Coordinates of C-alpha atoms and ligand atoms in Angstrom, one line a residue:
M1 CA -21.4 1.4 24.0
D2 CA -19.1 -1.6 23.9
K3 CA -15.7 -2.0 25.6
I4 CA -12.8 -4.4 25.1
I5 CA -11.3 -6.3 28.0
I6 CA -7.8 -7.8 27.8
Q7 CA -5.9 -10.0 30.2
G8 CA -2.3 -9.2 29.2
G9 CA 0.7 -11.5 28.9
A10 CA -0.2 -13.9 26.1
R11 CA 2.3 -14.4 23.3
L12 CA 0.7 -14.0 19.8
V13 CA 1.1 -17.0 17.5
G14 CA -0.6 -17.9 14.2
E15 CA -1.9 -16.2 11.0
V16 CA -4.0 -13.1 10.5
Q17 CA -5.7 -11.9 7.3
T18 CA -5.3 -8.3 6.4
S19 CA -8.7 -6.7 5.3
G20 CA -9.3 -4.2 2.5
A21 CA -8.0 -0.7 3.1
K22 CA -10.6 1.7 4.6
N23 CA -8.7 4.7 3.1
A24 CA -8.8 3.1 -0.3
V25 CA -12.5 2.2 -0.3
L26 CA -13.8 5.6 0.6
P27 CA -12.4 7.5 -2.4
L28 CA -13.5 4.6 -4.7
M29 CA -17.0 5.0 -3.3
A30 CA -16.8 8.7 -4.1
A31 CA -15.6 7.8 -7.6
S32 CA -18.8 5.9 -8.2
L33 CA -20.6 9.3 -8.3
L34 CA -18.8 10.1 -11.6
V35 CA -20.7 7.4 -13.7
D36 CA -24.2 6.3 -14.4
G37 CA -23.4 2.5 -14.4
W38 CA -23.0 0.0 -11.6
T39 CA -19.6 0.4 -9.8
T40 CA -18.5 -2.7 -8.1
I41 CA -16.0 -2.7 -5.3
T42 CA -14.7 -6.0 -3.8
N43 CA -12.6 -6.8 -0.7
V44 CA -14.5 -4.1 1.2
P45 CA -14.0 -4.4 5.0
G46 CA -17.0 -4.3 7.4
L47 CA -16.3 -0.9 9.0
K48 CA -18.4 1.9 10.5
D49 CA -16.9 4.6 8.2
I50 CA -18.0 2.5 5.1
E51 CA -21.5 2.3 6.5
T52 CA -21.5 6.0 7.0
F53 CA -20.3 6.6 3.4
K54 CA -23.1 4.3 2.1
K55 CA -25.6 6.4 4.0
L56 CA -24.2 9.5 2.5
L57 CA -24.4 8.1 -1.1
K58 CA -28.0 7.0 -0.5
H59 CA -28.8 10.5 0.8
L60 CA -27.4 11.9 -2.4
G61 CA -29.6 9.6 -4.5
S62 CA -27.3 6.7 -5.3
E63 CA -28.5 3.1 -5.2
V64 CA -26.2 1.0 -2.9
E65 CA -26.3 -2.8 -2.7
E66 CA -24.2 -5.0 -0.5
V67 CA -24.2 -8.0 -2.8
E68 CA -22.5 -10.4 -0.4
G69 CA -19.7 -10.2 2.2
G70 CA -17.2 -7.6 1.0
V71 CA -18.8 -6.8 -2.3
L72 CA -20.4 -3.3 -2.8
K73 CA -22.4 -2.2 -5.8
I74 CA -23.2 1.5 -6.3
R75 CA -25.1 3.3 -9.1
T76 CA -25.7 7.0 -9.3
A77 CA -28.1 7.7 -12.2
S78 CA -28.9 11.1 -10.9
V79 CA -28.4 13.0 -7.7
T80 CA -31.5 14.3 -6.0
T81 CA -29.8 16.5 -3.5
P82 CA -26.1 17.3 -4.1
D83 CA -25.6 18.0 -0.4
A84 CA -23.7 16.2 2.3
P85 CA -25.3 17.1 5.7
Y86 CA -23.4 17.9 8.8
E87 CA -24.7 14.9 10.8
L88 CA -23.1 12.5 8.3
V89 CA -19.9 14.6 7.7
K90 CA -19.1 15.3 11.4
T91 CA -18.5 11.6 12.1
M92 CA -16.5 10.9 9.0
R93 CA -14.2 13.6 7.5
A94 CA -13.7 11.6 4.3
A95 CA -17.2 12.7 3.3
I96 CA -15.5 15.8 1.8
L97 CA -14.5 13.4 -1.0
V98 CA -18.0 13.7 -2.6
L99 CA -17.2 17.4 -3.4
G100 CA -15.0 16.8 -6.4
P101 CA -17.1 14.2 -8.2
L102 CA -20.4 16.1 -7.5
V103 CA -19.1 19.3 -9.0
A104 CA -17.4 17.5 -11.9
R105 CA -20.6 15.6 -13.0
F106 CA -23.5 17.5 -11.5
K107 CA -22.0 21.0 -11.6
K108 CA -22.6 21.8 -8.0
A109 CA -22.3 20.5 -4.4
R110 CA -23.1 21.7 -0.9
V111 CA -21.0 19.8 1.7
S112 CA -20.8 20.4 5.4
L113 CA -17.4 21.5 6.4
P114 CA -16.0 18.5 8.2
G115 CA -14.8 20.5 11.2
G116 CA -12.0 19.3 13.4
C117 CA -11.6 16.0 15.2
A118 CA -9.6 14.7 18.1
I119 CA -6.3 14.8 16.2
G120 CA -6.4 18.2 14.7
A121 CA -8.2 21.1 12.9
R122 CA -8.3 19.1 9.7
P123 CA -8.8 22.1 7.3
V124 CA -9.9 21.6 3.7
N125 CA -8.5 24.9 2.3
I126 CA -6.3 23.1 -0.2
H127 CA -9.3 21.1 -1.5
L128 CA -11.2 24.3 -2.0
A129 CA -8.3 26.3 -3.5
G130 CA -7.7 23.6 -6.1
L131 CA -11.4 23.7 -7.2
Q132 CA -11.3 27.5 -7.4
K133 CA -8.2 27.2 -9.6
M134 CA -10.3 24.9 -11.9
G135 CA -12.9 27.7 -12.2
A136 CA -15.4 26.7 -9.5
E137 CA -17.3 29.2 -7.5
V138 CA -16.6 28.4 -3.8
G139 CA -18.6 30.0 -1.0
I140 CA -18.8 29.1 2.7
E141 CA -22.1 29.7 4.5
G142 CA -23.5 28.3 7.8
G143 CA -20.8 25.7 8.2
Y144 CA -21.4 24.5 4.6
V145 CA -19.2 24.9 1.5
N146 CA -21.1 25.6 -1.7
V147 CA -19.2 24.8 -4.9
S148 CA -20.5 25.2 -8.4
A149 CA -19.1 25.2 -11.9
E150 CA -20.7 24.9 -15.4
R151 CA -17.6 23.0 -16.5
L152 CA -14.3 22.7 -14.6
K153 CA -11.3 23.6 -16.6
G154 CA -7.8 22.1 -16.3
A155 CA -5.3 24.0 -14.2
R156 CA -1.8 23.7 -12.8
I157 CA -2.3 23.3 -9.0
Y158 CA 0.4 23.5 -6.4
M159 CA -0.8 22.1 -3.0
D160 CA 0.9 23.7 -0.1
T161 CA 0.8 20.6 2.0
R162 CA 0.9 16.9 1.0
T163 CA -2.8 16.1 1.5
V164 CA -4.2 12.6 0.8
T165 CA -7.9 13.4 0.5
G166 CA -7.0 16.8 -1.1
T167 CA -5.1 15.0 -3.8
E168 CA -7.9 12.5 -4.2
N169 CA -10.6 15.2 -4.3
L170 CA -8.8 17.1 -7.0
L171 CA -8.2 13.9 -9.0
L172 CA -11.9 13.2 -8.9
A173 CA -12.7 16.7 -10.0
A174 CA -10.1 16.8 -12.8
V175 CA -11.2 13.7 -14.8
Y176 CA -14.0 15.6 -16.5
A177 CA -12.3 19.0 -16.6
D178 CA -11.8 20.7 -19.9
G179 CA -8.1 20.3 -20.7
Q180 CA -5.1 19.3 -18.6
T181 CA -4.7 19.5 -14.8
I182 CA -1.4 19.1 -13.1
L183 CA -1.3 18.4 -9.3
E184 CA 2.0 19.4 -7.8
N185 CA 3.2 18.3 -4.4
A186 CA 0.6 15.6 -4.6
A187 CA 0.3 12.8 -2.0
L188 CA 2.1 9.6 -2.8
E189 CA 0.0 7.3 -0.6
P190 CA -0.9 3.8 -2.1
E191 CA -4.6 4.7 -1.6
V192 CA -4.1 7.6 -4.1
V193 CA -2.5 5.2 -6.6
C194 CA -5.4 2.7 -6.1
L195 CA -7.9 5.5 -6.9
A196 CA -5.9 6.7 -10.0
D197 CA -5.7 3.1 -11.3
A198 CA -9.4 2.7 -11.0
L199 CA -10.2 6.0 -12.7
N200 CA -7.9 5.0 -15.6
R201 CA -9.7 1.7 -15.9
M202 CA -12.9 3.8 -16.0
G203 CA -11.4 5.7 -19.0
A204 CA -9.6 8.6 -17.4
H205 CA -6.1 9.7 -18.5
I206 CA -4.0 10.0 -15.4
T207 CA -0.2 9.7 -15.2
G208 CA 2.2 10.2 -12.3
A209 CA 0.1 8.8 -9.5
G210 CA 2.4 7.7 -6.8
T211 CA 4.8 10.6 -7.5
E212 CA 4.5 14.2 -6.4
T213 CA 3.3 15.4 -9.8
I214 CA 0.1 13.9 -11.2
T215 CA -1.2 14.9 -14.7
I216 CA -4.8 14.4 -15.7
E217 CA -6.1 14.9 -19.2
G218 CA -9.9 15.6 -19.0
V219 CA -12.3 13.3 -20.8
K220 CA -16.0 13.5 -21.7
E221 CA -17.1 10.2 -20.4
L222 CA -16.2 7.4 -18.0
K223 CA -17.7 4.0 -17.5
A224 CA -18.3 2.0 -14.3
V225 CA -15.8 -0.7 -13.5
Q226 CA -15.0 -3.3 -10.8
T227 CA -12.2 -2.7 -8.4
A228 CA -10.6 -4.9 -5.8
V229 CA -9.5 -2.8 -2.8
I230 CA -5.8 -3.0 -1.8
P231 CA -4.9 -4.5 1.6
D232 CA -5.0 -2.1 4.6
R233 CA -1.4 -1.2 5.3
I234 CA -2.3 0.4 8.6
E235 CA -4.2 -2.6 9.9
A236 CA -1.4 -4.8 8.7
G237 CA 1.2 -2.5 10.3
T238 CA -0.8 -2.6 13.6
F239 CA -0.6 -6.4 13.6
M240 CA 3.1 -6.2 12.8
V241 CA 3.6 -4.1 15.9
A242 CA 1.4 -6.4 18.0
S243 CA 3.5 -9.4 17.2
A244 CA 6.8 -7.5 17.7
M245 CA 5.8 -6.2 21.1
A246 CA 3.9 -9.3 22.4
R247 CA 6.9 -11.7 21.8
G248 CA 4.9 -13.1 18.9
N249 CA 5.4 -15.2 15.8
V250 CA 2.7 -14.1 13.4
L251 CA 2.2 -14.4 9.6
I252 CA 0.3 -11.4 8.4
K253 CA -1.4 -12.5 5.2
D254 CA -1.6 -10.1 2.2
C255 CA 0.5 -7.6 4.2
P256 CA 1.7 -4.9 1.7
L257 CA 5.3 -4.8 2.9
D258 CA 6.3 -2.5 0.0
N259 CA 3.9 0.1 1.4
L260 CA 5.2 -0.4 5.0
H261 CA 9.0 -0.2 4.4
A262 CA 9.5 2.6 7.0
V263 CA 7.5 0.5 9.6
A264 CA 9.5 -2.6 8.8
V265 CA 12.8 -0.7 9.2
K266 CA 11.8 0.6 12.6
L267 CA 10.6 -2.8 13.8
R268 CA 13.9 -4.4 12.7
E269 CA 15.9 -1.6 14.5
A270 CA 13.9 -2.5 17.6
G271 CA 15.0 -6.1 17.3
A272 CA 12.0 -7.7 15.6
T273 CA 12.3 -10.1 12.7
V274 CA 10.3 -9.0 9.6
E275 CA 10.4 -11.4 6.7
Q276 CA 8.4 -11.7 3.5
E277 CA 7.1 -15.2 3.0
A278 CA 4.8 -16.8 0.5
G279 CA 1.3 -15.2 1.2
G280 CA 2.4 -12.8 3.8
V281 CA 4.9 -11.2 6.1
R282 CA 6.2 -13.0 9.2
V283 CA 6.9 -10.8 12.3
I284 CA 8.8 -12.4 15.2
G285 CA 9.3 -10.4 18.4
D286 CA 11.0 -10.9 21.7
W287 CA 12.0 -9.0 24.7
P288 CA 14.0 -6.9 25.4
I289 CA 12.8 -4.4 22.8
R290 CA 15.4 -1.8 21.6
S291 CA 14.3 1.8 21.7
V292 CA 14.1 3.6 18.4
D293 CA 13.3 7.2 17.4
V294 CA 10.4 7.7 15.0
K295 CA 9.4 10.8 12.9
T296 CA 6.1 10.7 11.0
L297 CA 6.2 11.9 7.4
P298 CA 4.0 11.8 4.3
H299 CA 4.3 8.5 2.4
P300 CA 6.8 6.8 2.0
G301 CA 7.9 8.1 5.4
F302 CA 6.7 6.6 8.6
P303 CA 2.9 6.8 8.6
T304 CA 1.2 9.1 11.1
D305 CA -1.5 6.4 11.3
M306 CA 1.1 4.1 12.9
Q307 CA 2.6 6.6 15.4
A308 CA 0.3 5.7 18.3
Q309 CA 1.0 2.0 17.8
I310 CA 4.8 2.3 17.7
M311 CA 4.6 4.5 20.8
A312 CA 2.8 1.7 22.7
M313 CA 5.7 -0.6 21.7
M314 CA 8.3 1.9 22.9
C315 CA 6.6 2.1 26.3
I316 CA 8.1 -1.3 27.1
S317 CA 11.4 -0.8 25.3
S318 CA 14.8 -0.9 27.0
G319 CA 15.7 2.8 26.7
L320 CA 14.7 6.2 25.5
S321 CA 12.8 6.9 22.3
V322 CA 11.8 10.2 20.7
I323 CA 8.6 10.1 18.7
T324 CA 7.9 13.2 16.5
E325 CA 4.5 13.8 14.9
T326 CA 4.8 16.2 12.0
I327 CA 1.5 15.7 10.2
F328 CA -1.2 16.5 12.8
E329 CA -1.0 19.0 15.6
N330 CA -2.8 17.0 18.3
R331 CA -2.1 13.3 17.7
F332 CA -0.9 12.5 21.2
M333 CA -4.3 11.8 22.8
H334 CA -3.2 8.3 23.6
V335 CA -0.3 9.5 25.8
S336 CA -2.3 10.3 28.9
E337 CA -4.1 6.9 28.7
L338 CA -0.7 5.1 28.3
K339 CA 0.6 6.9 31.3
R340 CA -2.3 5.6 33.4
M341 CA -0.7 2.1 32.6
G342 CA 2.6 3.2 34.0
A343 CA 4.2 4.5 30.8
D344 CA 6.9 7.1 31.2
I345 CA 6.2 9.7 28.5
S346 CA 6.7 13.4 28.4
I347 CA 5.5 15.6 25.5
D348 CA 7.6 18.5 24.3
G349 CA 5.7 20.3 21.4
R350 CA 5.5 17.9 18.5
S351 CA 7.7 15.3 20.2
A352 CA 7.0 12.7 22.8
V353 CA 10.0 11.3 24.8
V354 CA 9.2 7.7 25.9
K355 CA 11.3 6.1 28.6
G356 CA 10.8 2.3 28.4
A357 CA 9.3 0.7 31.4
R358 CA 9.9 -2.8 32.5
R359 CA 6.1 -3.6 32.3
L360 CA 2.9 -1.7 32.0
S361 CA 0.0 -2.4 34.3
G362 CA -3.5 -2.9 33.1
A363 CA -6.0 -0.1 33.8
P364 CA -9.5 1.2 32.7
L365 CA -8.8 3.4 29.7
M366 CA -10.8 5.5 27.3
A367 CA -10.3 5.6 23.5
T368 CA -10.3 9.1 21.9
D369 CA -9.6 8.4 18.2
L370 CA -9.2 5.6 15.8
R371 CA -5.4 4.9 16.0
A372 CA -5.1 5.9 19.7
S373 CA -7.7 3.1 20.4
A374 CA -5.4 0.6 18.6
S375 CA -2.4 1.7 20.7
L376 CA -4.4 1.1 23.9
I377 CA -5.3 -2.4 22.8
L378 CA -1.7 -3.2 22.0
A379 CA -0.6 -1.9 25.4
G380 CA -3.2 -4.0 27.1
L381 CA -1.9 -7.1 25.3
V382 CA 1.5 -6.8 27.1
A383 CA 0.4 -5.2 30.4
E384 CA 0.2 -7.1 33.7
G385 CA -3.4 -7.7 34.7
L386 CA -6.7 -6.5 33.2
T387 CA -7.1 -3.6 30.8
E388 CA -10.5 -2.2 29.8
V389 CA -10.8 0.1 26.8
S390 CA -14.1 2.0 26.5
R391 CA -15.6 4.1 23.7
I392 CA -14.3 1.5 21.2
Y393 CA -16.7 2.9 18.5
H394 CA -13.6 4.8 17.5
L395 CA -11.8 1.4 16.9
D396 CA -14.7 0.1 14.8
R397 CA -14.3 2.9 12.4
G398 CA -11.1 1.4 11.1
Y399 CA -10.5 -2.1 12.3
E400 CA -12.6 -5.1 11.2
R401 CA -13.3 -7.5 14.1
I402 CA -9.9 -6.7 15.7
E403 CA -10.8 -8.6 18.9
H404 CA -11.6 -11.8 16.9
K405 CA -8.4 -11.5 15.0
L406 CA -6.3 -11.0 18.1
K407 CA -8.1 -13.8 20.0
A408 CA -7.4 -16.2 17.1
L409 CA -3.7 -15.4 17.7
G410 CA -3.9 -16.4 21.3
A411 CA -4.7 -13.0 23.0
N412 CA -7.0 -13.1 26.1
I413 CA -9.4 -10.5 24.8
K414 CA -13.2 -10.0 24.6
R415 CA -15.8 -7.4 23.7
V416 CA -18.5 -6.7 26.2
K417 CA -21.5 -4.4 26.2
E418 CA -20.9 -1.5 28.5
Ligands
EPZ501 C1 -5.9 11.0 5.3 O1 -6.5 12.0 6.0 C2 -6.3 9.7 6.0 N1 -7.8 9.6 5.9 C3 -5.9 9.8 7.5 O2 -6.2 8.6 8.1 C4 -4.4 10.0 7.5 O3 -3.9 10.1 8.9 C5 -4.0 11.2 6.7 O4 -4.5 11.1 5.4 C6 -2.5 11.4 6.7 O5 -1.9 10.3 6.1 C7 -8.3 9.1 4.7 O6 -7.6 8.9 3.8 C8 -9.8 9.0 4.7 P1 -4.3 15.0 5.0 P2 -6.6 13.5 5.3 O7 -5.2 15.9 4.2 O8 -6.5 13.4 3.9 C9 -3.2 19.4 6.4 C10 -7.1 7.2 9.7 O9 -6.6 7.0 10.8 N2 -4.2 19.9 5.4 O10 -3.3 14.2 4.3 O11 -7.7 14.3 6.0 C11 -3.8 18.6 7.5 O12 -4.2 19.5 8.5 C12 -7.1 8.6 9.1 O13 -7.5 6.3 8.9 C13 -4.4 21.2 5.2 O14 -3.7 22.1 5.9 O15 -5.2 14.1 5.8 C14 -2.7 17.8 8.0 O16 -1.8 18.5 8.8 C15 -6.8 9.6 10.2 N3 -5.3 21.7 4.3 C16 -1.9 17.5 6.7 O17 -2.4 18.4 5.7 C17 -6.1 20.8 3.6 O18 -6.9 21.3 2.7 C18 -2.2 16.1 6.1 O19 -3.6 15.9 6.1 C19 -5.9 19.4 3.8 C20 -4.9 19.0 4.7

């Protein structure tokens, strides 16, 4: 396993290119199951989760070609085995997204229940309840969910919780359903909008994506299209925080500021400059950093996927900040590692109270989940001395060559074989 070693203290200066959004690519890959033709997806980042999803599609019977850097072509003429095995699903929960399209086009699917992960139980009850509402037979056996339907029928579905992949799964199921489907309390995330736009270009009739009510008129046929993936707002947000906390002056190219307004507001409150320029967003940071309170919420609220990163920044702020995680029940795994660097954090239920320290000190750390890994890297950038982050396979799931991008900005960072 690799680890990343950082000598803290460098200021970050320069330009960094935002890669395509992992959480937009995955549902687009699932959408390719809906059609017989060649689906093309461009601006695809080189990430472990995408490799895993490619394996899953090939297991199902799809042809998958990586035409050149960042261009993916997928064709599913038929599905040999409509089942997503545990060994693939357990490392990537987004595999649940094959459920909707498989049932919609091939009338049945057997998908391993994803199980929990470091940040929470991650149930899929809302996905399954929605499919049942559309007339599917849903059964759970041996850790797998079996779903079948001769033809799904449109339904009015209220989702108890704003769920991103739940909304995406039901969108993917509803496009071929008989009649109209209405998704209420739908997720507003930009990745949902990206999927809905692609489905409409394939011939679907979806309105309301990006609002809490999405309406889908079922159609009989869709055609394969080419889609360019939107920039990754969480990767861009991570670099915004990096520049703000490492006294940087960084232009983040293709940064989707409109989808990061809550993050920009908090960084400005903390004293950073965040300005839209031609081709990107410039973030300028300096010390002292003002403490800010943050509460994660569904989009357009402050993203839960940015909580660990802003916490790393608050560890070196000049006062007290309260960070509340309302989406996942166990998303403070980075706290104990940050405390090993001298951070002063106390957890009280869903909130963490962070008392800014003058400096953090480098330490050997262990990554536990994707965004926690990012927060440890950020803390290492500003800590005194050497920081080593192990188990960075978590990081590789969602960040493309992060050490190269940070090194190009002046960070003293390298990846070594453990
Ligand atoms: C998506 O996960 C993202 N993953 C996550 O990003 C992100 O953190 C999350 O949305 C929230 O924004 C992908 O898009 C592949 P949810 P998802 O369903 O869809 C509860 C990353 O770092 N819930 O929106 O799995 C759930 O427990 C990853 O890239 C149910 O109760 O999250 C949670 O509390 C991590 N029942 C809340 O909803 C369900 O059936 C939001 O989860 C589904 C969800």
